[in-house]
Coordinates of C-alpha atoms and ligand atoms in Angstrom, one line a residue:
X1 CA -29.6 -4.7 -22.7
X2 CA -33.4 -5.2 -22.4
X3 CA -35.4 -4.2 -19.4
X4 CA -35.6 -7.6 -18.5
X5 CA -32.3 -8.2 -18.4
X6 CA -31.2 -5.7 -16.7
X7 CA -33.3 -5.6 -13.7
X8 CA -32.0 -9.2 -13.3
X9 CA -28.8 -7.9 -13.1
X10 CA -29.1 -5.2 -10.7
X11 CA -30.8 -8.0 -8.8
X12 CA -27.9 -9.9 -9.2
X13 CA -25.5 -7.0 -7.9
X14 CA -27.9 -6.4 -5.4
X15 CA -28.0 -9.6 -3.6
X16 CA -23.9 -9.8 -4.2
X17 CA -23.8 -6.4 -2.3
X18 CA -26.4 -7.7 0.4
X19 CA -23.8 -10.6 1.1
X20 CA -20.7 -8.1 1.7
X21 CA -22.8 -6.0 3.6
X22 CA -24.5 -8.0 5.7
X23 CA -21.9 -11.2 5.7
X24 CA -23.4 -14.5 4.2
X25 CA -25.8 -15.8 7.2
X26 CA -25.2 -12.7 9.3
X27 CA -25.3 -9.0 9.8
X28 CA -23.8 -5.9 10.1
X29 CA -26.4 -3.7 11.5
X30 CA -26.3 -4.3 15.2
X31 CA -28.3 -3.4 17.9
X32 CA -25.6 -3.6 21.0
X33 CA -24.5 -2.2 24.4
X34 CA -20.9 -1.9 25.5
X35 CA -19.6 -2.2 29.4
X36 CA -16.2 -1.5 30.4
X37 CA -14.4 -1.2 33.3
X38 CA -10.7 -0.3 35.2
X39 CA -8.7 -1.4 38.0
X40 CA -11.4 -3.3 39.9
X41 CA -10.8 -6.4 41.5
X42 CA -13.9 -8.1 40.4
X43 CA -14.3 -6.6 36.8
X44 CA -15.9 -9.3 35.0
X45 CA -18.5 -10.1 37.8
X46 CA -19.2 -6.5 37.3
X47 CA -19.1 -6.0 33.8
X48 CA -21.6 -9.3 33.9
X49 CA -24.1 -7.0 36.2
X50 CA -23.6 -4.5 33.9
X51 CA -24.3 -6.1 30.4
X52 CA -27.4 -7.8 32.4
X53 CA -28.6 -4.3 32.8
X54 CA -28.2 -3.5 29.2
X55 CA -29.8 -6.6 27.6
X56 CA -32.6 -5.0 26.2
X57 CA -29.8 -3.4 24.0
X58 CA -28.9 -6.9 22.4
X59 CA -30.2 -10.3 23.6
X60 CA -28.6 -13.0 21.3
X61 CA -25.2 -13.0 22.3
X62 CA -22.9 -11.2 25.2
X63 CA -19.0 -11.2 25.9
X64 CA -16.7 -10.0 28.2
X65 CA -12.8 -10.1 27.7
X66 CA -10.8 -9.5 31.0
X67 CA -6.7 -8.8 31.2
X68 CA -4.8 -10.0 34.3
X69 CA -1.8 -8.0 33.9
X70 CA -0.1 -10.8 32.0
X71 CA -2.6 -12.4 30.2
X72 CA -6.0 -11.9 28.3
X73 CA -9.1 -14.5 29.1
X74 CA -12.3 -14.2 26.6
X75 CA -15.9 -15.6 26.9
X76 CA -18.1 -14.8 24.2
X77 CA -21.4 -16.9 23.3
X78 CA -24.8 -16.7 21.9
X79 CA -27.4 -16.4 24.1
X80 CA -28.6 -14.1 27.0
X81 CA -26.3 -12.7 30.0
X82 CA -27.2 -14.6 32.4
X83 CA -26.8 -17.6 30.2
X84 CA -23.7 -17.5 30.5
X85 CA -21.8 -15.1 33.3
X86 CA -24.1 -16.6 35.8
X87 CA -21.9 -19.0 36.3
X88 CA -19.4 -18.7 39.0
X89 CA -17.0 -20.7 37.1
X90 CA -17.5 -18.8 33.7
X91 CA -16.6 -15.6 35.9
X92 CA -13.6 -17.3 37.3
X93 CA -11.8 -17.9 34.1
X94 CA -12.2 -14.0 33.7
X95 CA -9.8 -12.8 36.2
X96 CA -8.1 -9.4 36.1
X97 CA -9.0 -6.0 37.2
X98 CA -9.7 -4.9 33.7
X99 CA -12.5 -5.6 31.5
X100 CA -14.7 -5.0 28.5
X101 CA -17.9 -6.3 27.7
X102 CA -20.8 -6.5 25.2
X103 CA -24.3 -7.1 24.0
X104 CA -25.6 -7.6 20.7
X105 CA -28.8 -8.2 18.7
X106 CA -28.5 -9.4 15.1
X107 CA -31.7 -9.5 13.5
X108 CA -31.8 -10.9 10.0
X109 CA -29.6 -14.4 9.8
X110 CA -28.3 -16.4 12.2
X111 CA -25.8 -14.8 14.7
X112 CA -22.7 -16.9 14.2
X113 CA -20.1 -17.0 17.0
X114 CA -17.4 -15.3 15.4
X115 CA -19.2 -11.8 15.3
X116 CA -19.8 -12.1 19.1
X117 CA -18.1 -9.0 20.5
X118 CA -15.6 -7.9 22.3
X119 CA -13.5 -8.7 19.4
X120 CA -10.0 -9.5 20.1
X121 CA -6.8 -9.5 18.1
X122 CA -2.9 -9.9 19.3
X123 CA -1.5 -6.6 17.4
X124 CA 2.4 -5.9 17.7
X125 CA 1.9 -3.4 20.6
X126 CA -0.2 -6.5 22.6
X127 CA -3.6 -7.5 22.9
X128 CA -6.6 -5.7 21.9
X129 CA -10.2 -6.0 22.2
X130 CA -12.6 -3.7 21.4
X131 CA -16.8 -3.5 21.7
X132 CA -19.0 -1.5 19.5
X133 CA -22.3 0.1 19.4
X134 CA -23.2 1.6 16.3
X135 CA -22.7 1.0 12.9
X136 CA -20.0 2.1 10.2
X137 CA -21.6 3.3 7.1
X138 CA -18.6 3.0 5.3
X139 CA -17.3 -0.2 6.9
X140 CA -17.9 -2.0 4.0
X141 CA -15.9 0.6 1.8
X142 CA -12.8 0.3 3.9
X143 CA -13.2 -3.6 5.0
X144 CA -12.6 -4.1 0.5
X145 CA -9.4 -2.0 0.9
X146 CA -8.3 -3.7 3.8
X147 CA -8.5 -6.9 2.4
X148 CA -7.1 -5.7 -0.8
X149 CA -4.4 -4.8 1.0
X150 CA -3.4 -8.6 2.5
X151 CA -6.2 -8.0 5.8
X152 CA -7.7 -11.2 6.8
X153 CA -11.3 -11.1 8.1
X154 CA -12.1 -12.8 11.1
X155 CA -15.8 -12.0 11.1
X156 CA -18.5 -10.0 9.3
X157 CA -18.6 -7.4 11.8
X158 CA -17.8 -3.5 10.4
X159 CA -16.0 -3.6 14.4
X160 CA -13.6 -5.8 12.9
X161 CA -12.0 -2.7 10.4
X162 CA -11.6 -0.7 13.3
X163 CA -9.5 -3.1 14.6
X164 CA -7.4 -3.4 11.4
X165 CA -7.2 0.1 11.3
X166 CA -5.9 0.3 14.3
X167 CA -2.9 -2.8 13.3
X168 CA -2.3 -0.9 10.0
X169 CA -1.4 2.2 11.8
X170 CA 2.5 3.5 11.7
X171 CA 1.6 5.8 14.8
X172 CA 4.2 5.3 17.4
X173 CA 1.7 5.7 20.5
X174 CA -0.9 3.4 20.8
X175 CA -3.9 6.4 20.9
X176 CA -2.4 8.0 17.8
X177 CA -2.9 4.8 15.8
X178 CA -6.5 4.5 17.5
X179 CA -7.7 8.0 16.7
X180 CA -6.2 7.4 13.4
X181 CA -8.3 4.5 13.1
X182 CA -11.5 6.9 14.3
X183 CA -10.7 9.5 11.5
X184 CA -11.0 6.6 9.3
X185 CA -14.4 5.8 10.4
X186 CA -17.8 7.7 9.7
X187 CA -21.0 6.6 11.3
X188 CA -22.3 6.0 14.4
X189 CA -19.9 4.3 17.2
X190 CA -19.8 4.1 20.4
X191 CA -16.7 2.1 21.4
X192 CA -15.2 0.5 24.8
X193 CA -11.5 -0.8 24.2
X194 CA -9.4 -2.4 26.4
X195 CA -5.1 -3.0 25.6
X196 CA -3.0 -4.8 28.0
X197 CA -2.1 -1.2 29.6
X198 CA -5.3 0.6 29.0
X199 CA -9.4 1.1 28.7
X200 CA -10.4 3.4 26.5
X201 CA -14.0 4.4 25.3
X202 CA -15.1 6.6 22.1
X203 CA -18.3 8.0 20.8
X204 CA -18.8 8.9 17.2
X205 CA -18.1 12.7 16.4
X206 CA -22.1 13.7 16.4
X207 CA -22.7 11.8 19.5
X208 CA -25.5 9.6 17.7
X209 CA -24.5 6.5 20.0
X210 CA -25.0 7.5 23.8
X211 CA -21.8 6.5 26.2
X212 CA -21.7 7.3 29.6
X213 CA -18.8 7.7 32.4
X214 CA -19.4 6.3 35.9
X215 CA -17.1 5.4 38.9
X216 CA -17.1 2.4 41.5
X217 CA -14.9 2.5 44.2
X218 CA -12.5 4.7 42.8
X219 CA -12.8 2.8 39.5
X220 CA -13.7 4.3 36.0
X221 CA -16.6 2.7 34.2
X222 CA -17.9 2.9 30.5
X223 CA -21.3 2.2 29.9
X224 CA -24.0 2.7 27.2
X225 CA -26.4 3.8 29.1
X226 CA -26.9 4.5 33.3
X227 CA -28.8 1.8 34.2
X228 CA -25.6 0.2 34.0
X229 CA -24.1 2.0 36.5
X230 CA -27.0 1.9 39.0
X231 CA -27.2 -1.9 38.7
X232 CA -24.0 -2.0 40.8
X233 CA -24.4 0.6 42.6
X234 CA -21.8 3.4 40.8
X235 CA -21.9 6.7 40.4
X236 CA -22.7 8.6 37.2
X237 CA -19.9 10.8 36.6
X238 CA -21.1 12.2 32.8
X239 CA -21.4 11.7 29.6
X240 CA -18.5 10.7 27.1
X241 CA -19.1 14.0 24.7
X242 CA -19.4 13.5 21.4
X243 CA -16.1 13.0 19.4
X244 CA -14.1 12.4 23.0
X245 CA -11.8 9.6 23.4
X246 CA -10.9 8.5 27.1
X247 CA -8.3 6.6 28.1
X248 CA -7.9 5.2 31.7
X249 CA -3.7 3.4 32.3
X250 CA -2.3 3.8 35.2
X251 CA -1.1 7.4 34.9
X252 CA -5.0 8.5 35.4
X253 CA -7.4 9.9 32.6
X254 CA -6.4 11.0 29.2
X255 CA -8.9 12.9 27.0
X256 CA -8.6 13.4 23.3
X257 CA -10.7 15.6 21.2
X258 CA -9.2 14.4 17.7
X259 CA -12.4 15.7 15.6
X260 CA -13.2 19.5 15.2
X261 CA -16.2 20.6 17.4
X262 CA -19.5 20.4 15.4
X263 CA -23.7 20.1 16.6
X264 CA -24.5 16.9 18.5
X265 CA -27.1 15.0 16.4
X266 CA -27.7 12.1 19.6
X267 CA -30.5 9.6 17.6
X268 CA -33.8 10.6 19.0
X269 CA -34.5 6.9 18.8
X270 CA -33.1 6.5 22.2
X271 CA -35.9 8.0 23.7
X272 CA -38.4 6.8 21.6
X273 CA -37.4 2.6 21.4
X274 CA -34.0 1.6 22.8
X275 CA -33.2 2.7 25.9
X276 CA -34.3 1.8 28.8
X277 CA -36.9 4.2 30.8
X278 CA -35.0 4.8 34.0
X279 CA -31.6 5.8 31.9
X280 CA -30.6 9.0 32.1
X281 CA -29.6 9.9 28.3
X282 CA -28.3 13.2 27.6
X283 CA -29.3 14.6 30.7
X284 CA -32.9 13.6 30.3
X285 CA -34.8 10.5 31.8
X286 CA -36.2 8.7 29.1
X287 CA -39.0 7.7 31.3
X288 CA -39.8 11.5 31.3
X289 CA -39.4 11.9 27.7
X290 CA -41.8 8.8 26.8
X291 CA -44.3 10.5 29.2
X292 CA -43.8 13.7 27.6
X293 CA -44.4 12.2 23.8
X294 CA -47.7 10.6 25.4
X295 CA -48.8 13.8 26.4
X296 CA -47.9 15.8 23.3
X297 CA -49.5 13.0 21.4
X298 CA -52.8 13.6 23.7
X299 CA -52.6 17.6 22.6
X300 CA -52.5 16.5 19.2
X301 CA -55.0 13.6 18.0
X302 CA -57.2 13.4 21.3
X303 CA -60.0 11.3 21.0
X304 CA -63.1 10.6 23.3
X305 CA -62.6 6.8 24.8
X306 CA -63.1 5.2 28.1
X307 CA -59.2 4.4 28.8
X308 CA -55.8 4.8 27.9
X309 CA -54.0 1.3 27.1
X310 CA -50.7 1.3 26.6
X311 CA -49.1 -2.1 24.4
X312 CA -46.9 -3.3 27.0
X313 CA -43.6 -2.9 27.7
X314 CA -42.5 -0.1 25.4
X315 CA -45.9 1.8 25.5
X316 CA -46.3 2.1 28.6
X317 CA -44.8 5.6 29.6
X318 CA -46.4 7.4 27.1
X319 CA -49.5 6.0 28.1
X320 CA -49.2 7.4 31.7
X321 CA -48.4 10.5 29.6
X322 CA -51.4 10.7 27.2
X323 CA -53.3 9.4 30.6
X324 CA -52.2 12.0 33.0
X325 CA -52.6 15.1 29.9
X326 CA -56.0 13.9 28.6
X327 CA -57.4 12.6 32.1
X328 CA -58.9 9.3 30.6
X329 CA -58.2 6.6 33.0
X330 CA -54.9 4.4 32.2
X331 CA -55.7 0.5 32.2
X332 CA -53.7 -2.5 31.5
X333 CA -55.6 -3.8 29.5
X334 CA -53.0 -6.2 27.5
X335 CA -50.7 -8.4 29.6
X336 CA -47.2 -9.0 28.9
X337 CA -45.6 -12.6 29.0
X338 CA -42.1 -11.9 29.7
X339 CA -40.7 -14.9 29.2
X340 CA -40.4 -14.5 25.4
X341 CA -38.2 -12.3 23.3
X342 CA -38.8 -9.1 22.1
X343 CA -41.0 -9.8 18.8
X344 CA -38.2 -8.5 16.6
X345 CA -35.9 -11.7 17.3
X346 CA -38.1 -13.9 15.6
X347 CA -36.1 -14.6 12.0
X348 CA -39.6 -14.5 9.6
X349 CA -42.5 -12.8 9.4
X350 CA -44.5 -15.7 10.3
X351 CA -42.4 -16.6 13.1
X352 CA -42.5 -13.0 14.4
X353 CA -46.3 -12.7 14.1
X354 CA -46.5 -16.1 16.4
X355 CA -44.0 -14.2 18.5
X356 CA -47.0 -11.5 18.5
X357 CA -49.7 -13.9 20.1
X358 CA -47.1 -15.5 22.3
X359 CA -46.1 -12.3 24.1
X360 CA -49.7 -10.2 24.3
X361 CA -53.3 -11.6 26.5
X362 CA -55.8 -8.9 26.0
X363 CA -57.5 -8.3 29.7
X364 CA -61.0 -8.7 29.2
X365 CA -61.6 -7.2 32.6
X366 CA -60.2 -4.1 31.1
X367 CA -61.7 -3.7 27.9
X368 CA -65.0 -5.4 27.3
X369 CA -67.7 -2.9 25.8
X370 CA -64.8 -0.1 25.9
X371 CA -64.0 2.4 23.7
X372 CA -59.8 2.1 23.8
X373 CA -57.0 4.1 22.6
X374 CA -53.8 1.8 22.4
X375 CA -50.5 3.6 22.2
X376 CA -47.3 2.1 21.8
X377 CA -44.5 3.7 21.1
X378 CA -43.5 3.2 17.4
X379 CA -44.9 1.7 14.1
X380 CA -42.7 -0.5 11.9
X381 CA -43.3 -3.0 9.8
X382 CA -47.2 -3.0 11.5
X383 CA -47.2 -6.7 12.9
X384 CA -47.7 -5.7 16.5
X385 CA -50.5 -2.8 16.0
X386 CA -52.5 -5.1 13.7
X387 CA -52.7 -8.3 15.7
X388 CA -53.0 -6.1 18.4
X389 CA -56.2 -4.4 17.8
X390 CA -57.8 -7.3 16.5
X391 CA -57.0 -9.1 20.1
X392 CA -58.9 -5.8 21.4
X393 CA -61.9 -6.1 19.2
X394 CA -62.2 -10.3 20.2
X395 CA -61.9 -9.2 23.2
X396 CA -65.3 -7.0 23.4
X397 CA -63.7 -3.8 22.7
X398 CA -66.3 -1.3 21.4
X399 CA -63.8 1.1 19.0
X400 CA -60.1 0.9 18.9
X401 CA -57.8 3.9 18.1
X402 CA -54.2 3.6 17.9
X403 CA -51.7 6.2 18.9
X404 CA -48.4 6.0 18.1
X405 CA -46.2 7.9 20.7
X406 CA -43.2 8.5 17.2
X407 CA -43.8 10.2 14.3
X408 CA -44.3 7.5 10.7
X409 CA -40.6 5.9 10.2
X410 CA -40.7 6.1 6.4
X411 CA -36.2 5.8 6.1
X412 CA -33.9 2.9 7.0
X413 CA -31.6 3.4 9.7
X414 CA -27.6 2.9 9.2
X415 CA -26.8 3.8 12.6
X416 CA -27.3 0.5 14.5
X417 CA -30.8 0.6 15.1
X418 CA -32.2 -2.4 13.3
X419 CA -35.3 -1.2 11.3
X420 CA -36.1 -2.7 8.1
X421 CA -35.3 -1.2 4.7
X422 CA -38.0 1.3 3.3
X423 CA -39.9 -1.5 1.6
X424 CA -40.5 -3.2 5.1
X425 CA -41.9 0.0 6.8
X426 CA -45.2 0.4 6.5
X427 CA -45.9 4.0 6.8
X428 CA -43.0 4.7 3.8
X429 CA -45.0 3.1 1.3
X430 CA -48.6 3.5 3.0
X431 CA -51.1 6.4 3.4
X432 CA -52.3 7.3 6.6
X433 CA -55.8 6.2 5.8
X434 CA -54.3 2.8 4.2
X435 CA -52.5 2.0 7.5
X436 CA -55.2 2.6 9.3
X437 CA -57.3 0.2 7.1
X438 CA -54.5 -3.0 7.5
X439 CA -54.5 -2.2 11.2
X440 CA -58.1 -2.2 12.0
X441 CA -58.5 0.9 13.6
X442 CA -61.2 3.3 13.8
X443 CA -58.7 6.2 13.9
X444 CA -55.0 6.1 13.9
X445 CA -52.4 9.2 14.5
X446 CA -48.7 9.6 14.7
X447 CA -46.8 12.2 17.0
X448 CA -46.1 14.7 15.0
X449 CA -42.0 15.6 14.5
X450 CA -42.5 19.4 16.2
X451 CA -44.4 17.5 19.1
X452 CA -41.3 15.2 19.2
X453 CA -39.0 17.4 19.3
X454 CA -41.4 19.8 22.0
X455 CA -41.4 16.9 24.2
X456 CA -37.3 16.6 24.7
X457 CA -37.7 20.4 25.3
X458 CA -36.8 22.3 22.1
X459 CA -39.7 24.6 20.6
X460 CA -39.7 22.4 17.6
X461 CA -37.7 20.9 14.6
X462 CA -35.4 23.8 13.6
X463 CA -34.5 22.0 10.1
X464 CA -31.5 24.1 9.8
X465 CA -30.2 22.8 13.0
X466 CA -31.8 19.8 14.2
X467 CA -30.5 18.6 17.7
X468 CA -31.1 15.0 17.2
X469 CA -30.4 12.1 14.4
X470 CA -34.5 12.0 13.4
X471 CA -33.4 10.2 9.6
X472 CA -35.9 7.9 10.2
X473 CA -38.4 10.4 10.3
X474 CA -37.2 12.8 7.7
X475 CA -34.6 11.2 5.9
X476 CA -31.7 13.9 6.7
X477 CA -28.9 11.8 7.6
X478 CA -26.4 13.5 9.6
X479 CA -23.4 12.0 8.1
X480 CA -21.9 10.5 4.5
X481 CA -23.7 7.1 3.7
X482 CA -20.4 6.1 1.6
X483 CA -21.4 2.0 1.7
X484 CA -25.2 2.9 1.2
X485 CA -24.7 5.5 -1.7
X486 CA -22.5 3.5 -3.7
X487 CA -25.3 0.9 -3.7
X488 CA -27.1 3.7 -5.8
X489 CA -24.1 4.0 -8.1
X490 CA -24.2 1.5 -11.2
X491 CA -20.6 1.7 -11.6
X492 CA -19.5 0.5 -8.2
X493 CA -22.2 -2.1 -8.5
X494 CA -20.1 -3.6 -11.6
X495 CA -16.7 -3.1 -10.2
X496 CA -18.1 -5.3 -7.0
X497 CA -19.6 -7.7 -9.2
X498 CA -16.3 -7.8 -11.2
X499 CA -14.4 -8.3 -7.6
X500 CA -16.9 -11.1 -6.4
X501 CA -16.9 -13.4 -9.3
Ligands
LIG1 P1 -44.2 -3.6 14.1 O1 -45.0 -4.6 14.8 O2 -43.3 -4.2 13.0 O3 -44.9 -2.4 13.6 O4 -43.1 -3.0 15.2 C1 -43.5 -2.2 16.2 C2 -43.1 -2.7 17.5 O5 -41.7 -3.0 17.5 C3 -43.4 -1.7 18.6 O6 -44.1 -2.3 19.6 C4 -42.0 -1.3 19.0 O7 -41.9 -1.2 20.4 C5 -41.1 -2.3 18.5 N1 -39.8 -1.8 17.9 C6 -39.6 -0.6 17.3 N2 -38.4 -0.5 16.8 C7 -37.8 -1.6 17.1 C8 -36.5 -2.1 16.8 N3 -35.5 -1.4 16.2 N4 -36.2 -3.4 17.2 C9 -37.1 -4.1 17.8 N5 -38.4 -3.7 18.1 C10 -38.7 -2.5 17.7

């Protein structure tokens, strides 16, 4: 086989590989947030408040799916919350005291209705419907044997196999055939399931996905994150712990510990991106934490400028940060349009850099014969940065530096964060000097990955025992990559060619 030939065919495998892992016109790497909640008599109102609270988590589609005691009812569409569970007769056809619910955010494709979680099957011990955030990475290995096995798919979702999992089980008690469907699974999951007896939520043994436990009136509530909770008023109780299983019937509270104990690796990304500043996640404020990577970023790559402006939303608290460490006054000096998406939801890169104009104004008032240092929080493909400082410079600023409040994200992430793959970061296949240069800066720096780690309170990256998922800073994955790897492997690549044709 030429050369020719043979990159044609690995193309070929490729793109065959692309469609089972990804589904034909959808995803499997989610961005999500999962809500559920026990005994209450207005459960899906609730669960409603709460997913509103978590929509920065996943903004294309939401669902909830109640149980009355007899029956299940499901609602699950594209579109934002309050699309949909606004509606006083959307939340009607919802009744029951128990109730899951879920965001998501698919970002390459369209987002087809049958992926929209809570997923829901009738299995012989009853209903079930289950919501993830996370993402398997060997979802695809065990969705082939599955349906090798007679398993129809219902969606493209890796969420779907834990579900079949749990069907396949010969387990007697509901939670054995569950946690027997966990021990299946590696990844990163953080899962709110509700039976017609039970609600029960899961985090992935390494804790990568945050969950939290909070209480309402007596009622237990799942959340993946605390803002959740605060939205309606409940109390955070703590955190699901990594590799915990908790199940709320009406005996009480059931905990399982089915995984042996190993180091939490919670993604660091949290903090950095996804969660929202006034969650608490792992016992920190991310608020806090953003400041704190502001100000380690000022210690590090402090230049002399007339203000601080942060790119709006997500820069913003490490602006304060580097503001409040380096004493150069802060200053809004781009506005934020709410009223668009986040720029990430735009399907092309064309699309996504008019997504860029739509959302940003520079304010002249601010910036006009200035010497500015932008922060935002983290570089990606570049889009933002580089439209962004040339908005500065039309808009009269004298020199532009860029700080990014993350170290460079040179890997992919598998664990639910949607990032593109290493050819669509810009700092993993960039110099320092060359980014700079395509953004239009006159200096450009990165928090470092010690000053990270210094700013969520450890004395640095201890690479024999890092405390956080950081892959997409270093590349150390914290567990097996058993769909990704065999996409390395020329072998499997045949045998799923073999299968698909
Ligand atoms: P880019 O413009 O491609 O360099 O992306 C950087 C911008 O995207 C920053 O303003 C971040 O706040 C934001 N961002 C970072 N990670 C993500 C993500 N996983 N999904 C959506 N937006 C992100």
């Amino acid at each position: 086989m030429n050369n020719f030939s043979s990159t044609a065919t690995a193309a070929r495998e490729r793109s065959l590989r692309d469609i089972e892992l990804h589904g034909e016109g959808d995803t499997l790497r989610e961005e999500c947030g999962v809500f559920g909640i026990y005994g209450h008599p207005d459960a899906a109102a609730i669960t409603a408040l709460g997913l509103h609270a978590l929509q920065h988590r996943g903004q294309e589609a939401a669902g909830i799916v109640s149980f009355d005691g007899h029956r299940f009812h499901s609602e699950r569409r594209l579109g934002l919350v309050g699309d949909t569970f606004s509606r006083a007769s959307v939340i009607e056809g919802l009744p029951g005291e128990n109730a899951v619910g879920h965001v998501r955010y698919s970002t390459t494709g369209e987002t087809i209705l049958r992926n929209v979680q809570p997923l829901f099957a009738e299995l012989n011990a009853g209903g079930f419907a289950i919501a993830h955030n996370g993402n398997l990475t060997n979802g695809l290995t065990l969705r082939r044997e599955l349906v090798r096995q007679g398993a129809m798919m219902q969606s493209t979702t890796d969420t779907e196999v834990v579900l079949h999992l749990v069907a396949h089980s010969k387990r007697n008690r509901f939670i054995e055939r569950y946690i027997e469907a966990l021990r299946a699974i590696e990844g990163a999951y953080a899962l709110v399931s509700l039976t017609n007896k039970k609600l029960i939520g899961a985090r992935d043994p390494l804790g990568i996905r945050p969950l939290v436990l909070g209480e309402l009136d007596g009622c237990p509530i799942l959340a993946s994150e605390t803002c959740a909770l605060d939205i309606i008023g409940a109390k955070y109780v703590r955190d699901i712990e990594p590799g915990e299983v908790i199940v709320f019937d009406e005996k009480g509270t059931e905990i399982h510990k089915p995984f042996p104990p190993q180091p939490p690796r919670p993604c660091i990304f949290e903090y950095i991106y996804f969660a929202r500043p006034d969650s608490i996640v792992g016992g920190r404020s991310v608020y806090e934490v953003r400041k704190g990577f502001g100000a380690q970023l000022a210690r590090e790559s402090h230049v002399d400028v007339d203000v601080v402006v942060p790119v709006p939303d997500s820069g913003v608290p490490a602006a304060i940060g580097y503001s409040q460490a380096s004493g150069v006054p802060f200053e809004l000096g781009i506005i934020r349009n709410h009223y668009v998406g986040r720029t990430f939801i735009q399907p092309t890169q064309t699309v996504r850099e008019l997504g860029v104009r739509m959302k940003h104004a520079p304010n002249r008032a601010a910036i006009e014969g200035k010497r500015i240092i932008l922060i935002d929080d983290s570089l990606v493909r570049g889009t933002t940065s580089k439209k962004i400082v040339r908005m500065m410079r039309d808009a009269g600023a004298k020199e532009v530096h860029f700080r990014l409040a993350s170290p460079p994200i040179i890997h992919p992430d598998y664990y639910g964060i949607d990032l593109p793959d290493r050819g669509g970061l810009l700092a993993a296949t960039h110099s320092l000097e060359e980014m700079r240069d395509i953004i239009g800066a006159d200096s450009l720096a990165f928090l470092s990955i010690d000053g990270m780690y210094r700013a969520v309170g450890e004395p640095g990256r201890d690479p024999a025992n890092p405390k956080f998922s950081d892959h997409c800073f270093t590349g150390d994955y914290p567990t097996h990559l058993t769909d990704q790897t065999q996409v390395e492997q020329p072998q499997h690549q045949l045998s799923l060619l073999a299968e698909a044709s």
